[in-house]
Short mmCIF file of N, CA and C in Angstrom, two decimals:
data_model
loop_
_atom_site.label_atom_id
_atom_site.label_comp_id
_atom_site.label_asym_id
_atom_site.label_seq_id
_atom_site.Cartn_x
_atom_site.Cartn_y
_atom_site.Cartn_z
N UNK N 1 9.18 8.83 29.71
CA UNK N 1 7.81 8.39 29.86
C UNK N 1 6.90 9.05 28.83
N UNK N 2 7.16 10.10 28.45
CA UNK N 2 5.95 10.52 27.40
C UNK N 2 6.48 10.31 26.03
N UNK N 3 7.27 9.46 25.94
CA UNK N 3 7.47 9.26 24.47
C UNK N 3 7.25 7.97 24.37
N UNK N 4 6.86 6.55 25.52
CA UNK N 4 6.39 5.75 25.74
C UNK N 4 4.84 5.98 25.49
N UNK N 5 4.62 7.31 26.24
CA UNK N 5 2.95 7.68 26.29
C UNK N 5 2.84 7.34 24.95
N UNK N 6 3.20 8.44 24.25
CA UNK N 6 2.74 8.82 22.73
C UNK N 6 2.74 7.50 21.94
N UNK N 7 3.38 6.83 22.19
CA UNK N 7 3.99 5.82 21.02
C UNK N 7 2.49 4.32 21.48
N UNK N 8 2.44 4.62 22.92
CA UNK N 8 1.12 4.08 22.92
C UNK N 8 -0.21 4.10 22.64
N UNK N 9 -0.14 5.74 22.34
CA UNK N 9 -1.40 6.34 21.59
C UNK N 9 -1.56 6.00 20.70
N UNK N 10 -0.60 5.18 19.59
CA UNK N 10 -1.03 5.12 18.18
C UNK N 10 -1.22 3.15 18.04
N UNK N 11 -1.38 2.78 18.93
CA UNK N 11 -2.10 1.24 19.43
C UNK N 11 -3.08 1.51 19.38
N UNK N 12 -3.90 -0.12 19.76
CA UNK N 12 -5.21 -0.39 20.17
C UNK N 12 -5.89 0.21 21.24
N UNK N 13 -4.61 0.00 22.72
CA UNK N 13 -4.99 1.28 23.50
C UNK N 13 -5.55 2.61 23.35
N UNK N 14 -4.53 3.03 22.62
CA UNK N 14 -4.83 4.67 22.27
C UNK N 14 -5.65 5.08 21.32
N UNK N 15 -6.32 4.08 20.30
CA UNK N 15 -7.84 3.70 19.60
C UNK N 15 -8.51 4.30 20.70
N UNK N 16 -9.07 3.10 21.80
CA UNK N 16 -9.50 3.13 22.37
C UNK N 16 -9.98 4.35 23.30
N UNK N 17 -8.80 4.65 23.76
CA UNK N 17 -9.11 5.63 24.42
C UNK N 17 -9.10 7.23 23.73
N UNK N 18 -8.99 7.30 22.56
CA UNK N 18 -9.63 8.22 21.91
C UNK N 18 -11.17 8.24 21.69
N UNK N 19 -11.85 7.01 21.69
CA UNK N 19 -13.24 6.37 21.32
C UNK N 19 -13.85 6.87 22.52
N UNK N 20 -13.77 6.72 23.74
CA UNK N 20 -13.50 6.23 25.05
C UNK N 20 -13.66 8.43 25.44
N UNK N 21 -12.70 8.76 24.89
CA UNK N 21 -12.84 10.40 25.06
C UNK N 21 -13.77 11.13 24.56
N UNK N 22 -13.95 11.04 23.47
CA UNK N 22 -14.73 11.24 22.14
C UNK N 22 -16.50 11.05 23.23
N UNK N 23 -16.50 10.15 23.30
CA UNK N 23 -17.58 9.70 23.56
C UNK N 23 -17.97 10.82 25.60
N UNK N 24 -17.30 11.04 25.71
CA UNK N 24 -17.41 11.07 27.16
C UNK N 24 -17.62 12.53 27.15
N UNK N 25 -16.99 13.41 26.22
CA UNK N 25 -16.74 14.91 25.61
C UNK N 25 -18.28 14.79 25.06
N UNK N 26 -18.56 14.06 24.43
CA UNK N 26 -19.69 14.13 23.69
C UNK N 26 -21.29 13.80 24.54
N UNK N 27 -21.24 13.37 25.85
CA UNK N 27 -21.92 13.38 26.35
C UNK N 27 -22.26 14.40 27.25
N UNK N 28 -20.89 14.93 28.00
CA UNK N 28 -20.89 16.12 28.27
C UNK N 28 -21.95 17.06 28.20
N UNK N 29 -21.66 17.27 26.69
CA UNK N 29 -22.31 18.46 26.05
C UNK N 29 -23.74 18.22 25.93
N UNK N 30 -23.80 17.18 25.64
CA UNK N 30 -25.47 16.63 25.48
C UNK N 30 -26.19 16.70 26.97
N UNK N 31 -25.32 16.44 28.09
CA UNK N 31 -26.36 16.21 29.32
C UNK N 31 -26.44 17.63 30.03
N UNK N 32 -25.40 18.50 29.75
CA UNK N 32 -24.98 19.79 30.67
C UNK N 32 -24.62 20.85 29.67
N UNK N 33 -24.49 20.67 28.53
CA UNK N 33 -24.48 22.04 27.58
C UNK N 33 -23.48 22.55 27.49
N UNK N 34 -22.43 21.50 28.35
CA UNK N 34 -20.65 22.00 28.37
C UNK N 34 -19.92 21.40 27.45
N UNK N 35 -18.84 22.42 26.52
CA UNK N 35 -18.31 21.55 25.69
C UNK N 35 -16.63 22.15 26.00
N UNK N 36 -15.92 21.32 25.83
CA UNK N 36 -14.29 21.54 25.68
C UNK N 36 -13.83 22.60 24.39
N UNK N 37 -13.66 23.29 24.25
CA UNK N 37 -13.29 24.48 23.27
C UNK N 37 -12.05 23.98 22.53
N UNK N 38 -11.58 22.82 23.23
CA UNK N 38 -10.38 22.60 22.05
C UNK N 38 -10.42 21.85 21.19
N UNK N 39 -11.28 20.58 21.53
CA UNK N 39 -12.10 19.88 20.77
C UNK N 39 -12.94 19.71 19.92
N UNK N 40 -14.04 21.19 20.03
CA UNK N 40 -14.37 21.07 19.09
C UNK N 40 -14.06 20.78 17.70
N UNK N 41 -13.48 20.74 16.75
CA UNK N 41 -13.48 20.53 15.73
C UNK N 41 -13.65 19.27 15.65
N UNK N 42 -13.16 18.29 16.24
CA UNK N 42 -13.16 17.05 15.63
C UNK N 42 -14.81 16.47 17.10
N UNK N 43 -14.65 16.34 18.05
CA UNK N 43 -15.40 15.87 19.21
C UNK N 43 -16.88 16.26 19.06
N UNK N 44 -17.06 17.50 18.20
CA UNK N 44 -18.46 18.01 18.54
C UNK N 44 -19.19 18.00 16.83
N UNK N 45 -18.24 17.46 15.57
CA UNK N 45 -19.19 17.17 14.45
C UNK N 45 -20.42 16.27 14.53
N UNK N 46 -21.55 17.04 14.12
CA UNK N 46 -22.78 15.95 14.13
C UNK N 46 -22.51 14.45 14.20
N UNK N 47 -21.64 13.90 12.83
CA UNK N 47 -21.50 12.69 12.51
C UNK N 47 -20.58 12.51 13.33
N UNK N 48 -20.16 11.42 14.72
CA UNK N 48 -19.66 10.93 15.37
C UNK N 48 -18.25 10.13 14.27
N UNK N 49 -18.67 9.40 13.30
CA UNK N 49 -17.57 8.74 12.88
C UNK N 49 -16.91 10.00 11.91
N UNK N 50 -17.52 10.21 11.34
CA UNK N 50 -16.53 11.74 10.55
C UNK N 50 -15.57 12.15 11.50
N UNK N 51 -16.28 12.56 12.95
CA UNK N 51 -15.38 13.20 13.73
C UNK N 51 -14.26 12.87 14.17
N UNK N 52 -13.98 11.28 14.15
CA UNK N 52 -13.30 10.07 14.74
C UNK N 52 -12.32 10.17 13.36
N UNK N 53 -12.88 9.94 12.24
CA UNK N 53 -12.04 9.57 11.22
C UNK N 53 -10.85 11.51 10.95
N UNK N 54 -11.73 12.66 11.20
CA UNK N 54 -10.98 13.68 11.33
C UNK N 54 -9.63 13.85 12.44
N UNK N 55 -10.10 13.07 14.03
CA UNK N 55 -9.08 13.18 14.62
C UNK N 55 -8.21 12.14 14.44
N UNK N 56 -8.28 10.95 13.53
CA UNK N 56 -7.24 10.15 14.28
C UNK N 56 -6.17 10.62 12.91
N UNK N 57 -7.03 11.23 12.12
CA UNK N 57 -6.01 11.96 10.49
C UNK N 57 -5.26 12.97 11.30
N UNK N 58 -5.74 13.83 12.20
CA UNK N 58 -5.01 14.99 12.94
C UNK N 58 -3.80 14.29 13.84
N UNK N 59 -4.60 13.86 14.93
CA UNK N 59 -3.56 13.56 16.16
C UNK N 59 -2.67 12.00 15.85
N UNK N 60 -2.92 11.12 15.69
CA UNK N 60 -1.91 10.12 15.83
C UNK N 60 -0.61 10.28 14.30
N UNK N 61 -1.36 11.09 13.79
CA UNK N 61 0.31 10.96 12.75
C UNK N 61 0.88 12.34 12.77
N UNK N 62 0.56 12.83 13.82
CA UNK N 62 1.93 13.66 14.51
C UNK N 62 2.79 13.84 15.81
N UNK N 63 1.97 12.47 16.01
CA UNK N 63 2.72 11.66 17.31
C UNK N 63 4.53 11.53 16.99
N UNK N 64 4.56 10.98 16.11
CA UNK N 64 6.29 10.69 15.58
C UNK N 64 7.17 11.88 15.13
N UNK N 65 6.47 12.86 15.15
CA UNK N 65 7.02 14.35 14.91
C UNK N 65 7.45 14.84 15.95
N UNK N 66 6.73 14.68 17.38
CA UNK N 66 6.91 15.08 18.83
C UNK N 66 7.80 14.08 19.76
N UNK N 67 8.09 13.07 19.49
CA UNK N 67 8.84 11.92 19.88
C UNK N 67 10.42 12.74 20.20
N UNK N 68 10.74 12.14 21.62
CA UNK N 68 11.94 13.00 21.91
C UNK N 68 13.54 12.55 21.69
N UNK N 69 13.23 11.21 21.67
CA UNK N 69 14.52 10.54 21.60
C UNK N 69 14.67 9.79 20.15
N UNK N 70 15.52 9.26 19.98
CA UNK N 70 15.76 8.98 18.75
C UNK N 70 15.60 7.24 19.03
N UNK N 71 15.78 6.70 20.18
CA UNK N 71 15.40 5.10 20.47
C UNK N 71 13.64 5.44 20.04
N UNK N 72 12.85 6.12 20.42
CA UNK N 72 11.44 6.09 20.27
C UNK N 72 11.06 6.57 18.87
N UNK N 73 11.82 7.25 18.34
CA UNK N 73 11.40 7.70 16.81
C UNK N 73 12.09 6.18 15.93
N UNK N 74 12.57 5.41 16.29
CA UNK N 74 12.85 4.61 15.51
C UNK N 74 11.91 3.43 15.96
N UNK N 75 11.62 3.29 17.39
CA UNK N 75 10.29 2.28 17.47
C UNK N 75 8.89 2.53 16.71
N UNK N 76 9.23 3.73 16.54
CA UNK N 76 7.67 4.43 16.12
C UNK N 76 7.71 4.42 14.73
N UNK N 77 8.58 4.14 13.92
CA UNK N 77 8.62 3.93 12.39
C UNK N 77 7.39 2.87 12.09
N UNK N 78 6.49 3.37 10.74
CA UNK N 78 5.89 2.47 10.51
C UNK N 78 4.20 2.06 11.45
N UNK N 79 4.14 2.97 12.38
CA UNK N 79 3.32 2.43 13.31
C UNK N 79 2.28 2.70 12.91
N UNK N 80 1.89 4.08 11.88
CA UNK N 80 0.90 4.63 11.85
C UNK N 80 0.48 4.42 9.90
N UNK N 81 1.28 3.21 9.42
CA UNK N 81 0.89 2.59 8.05
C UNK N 81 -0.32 2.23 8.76
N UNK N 82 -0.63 1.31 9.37
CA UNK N 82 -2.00 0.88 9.26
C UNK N 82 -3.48 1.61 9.99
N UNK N 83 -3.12 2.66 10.28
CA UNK N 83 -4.06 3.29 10.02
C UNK N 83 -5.10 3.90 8.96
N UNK N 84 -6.30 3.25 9.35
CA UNK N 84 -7.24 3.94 7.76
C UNK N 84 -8.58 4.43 8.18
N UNK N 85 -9.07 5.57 7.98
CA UNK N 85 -9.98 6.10 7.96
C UNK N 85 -11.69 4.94 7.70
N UNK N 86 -12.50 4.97 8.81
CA UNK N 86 -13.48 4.22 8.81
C UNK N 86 -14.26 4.30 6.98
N UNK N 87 -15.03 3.59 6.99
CA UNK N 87 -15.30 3.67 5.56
C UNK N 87 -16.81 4.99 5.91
N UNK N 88 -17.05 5.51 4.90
CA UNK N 88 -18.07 6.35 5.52
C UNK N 88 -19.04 5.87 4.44
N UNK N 89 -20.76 6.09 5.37
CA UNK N 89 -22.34 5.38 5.16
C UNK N 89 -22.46 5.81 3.25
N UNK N 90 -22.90 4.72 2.65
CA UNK N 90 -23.04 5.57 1.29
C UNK N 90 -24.66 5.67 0.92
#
């Protein structure tokens, strides 16, 4: 099951619900002054999309590094080509 997890993280789903986290971490802090300490780096940069474009460079392309079986490291080939960093404001 968690190599199903992971391999779903690097979908539309797991877009999502990084967006979906991001955002919820980030309100957090804004309404109650509480922030997650592990997150910071990427969750608590001023610029919301910087922060987005920093984690999905961190966490989804070392999803296939942690993959336990070798049926899931071979579904997971390729998954994380189309990932690209949002374009940033010029």
């Amino acid at each position: 099951m968690q190599d199903a997890d992971r391999i779903d993280a690097l979908g539309a789903v797991g877009i999502f619900r990084a967006v979906l986290s991001m955002g919820a971490l980030r309100m957090l802090k804004h309404t109650t002054g509480m922030d997650k300490g592990s997150s910071k780096r990427t969750v608590y940069i001023e610029d919301p999309i910087e922060g987005f474009n920093e984690y999905m460079q961190y966490k989804p392309f070392t999803i296939p590094e942690k993959l336990n079986t070798e049926t899931a490291k071979k579904d997971c080939q390729g998954k994380t080509e189309n990932h690209a960093p949002l374009p940033e404001d010029s």
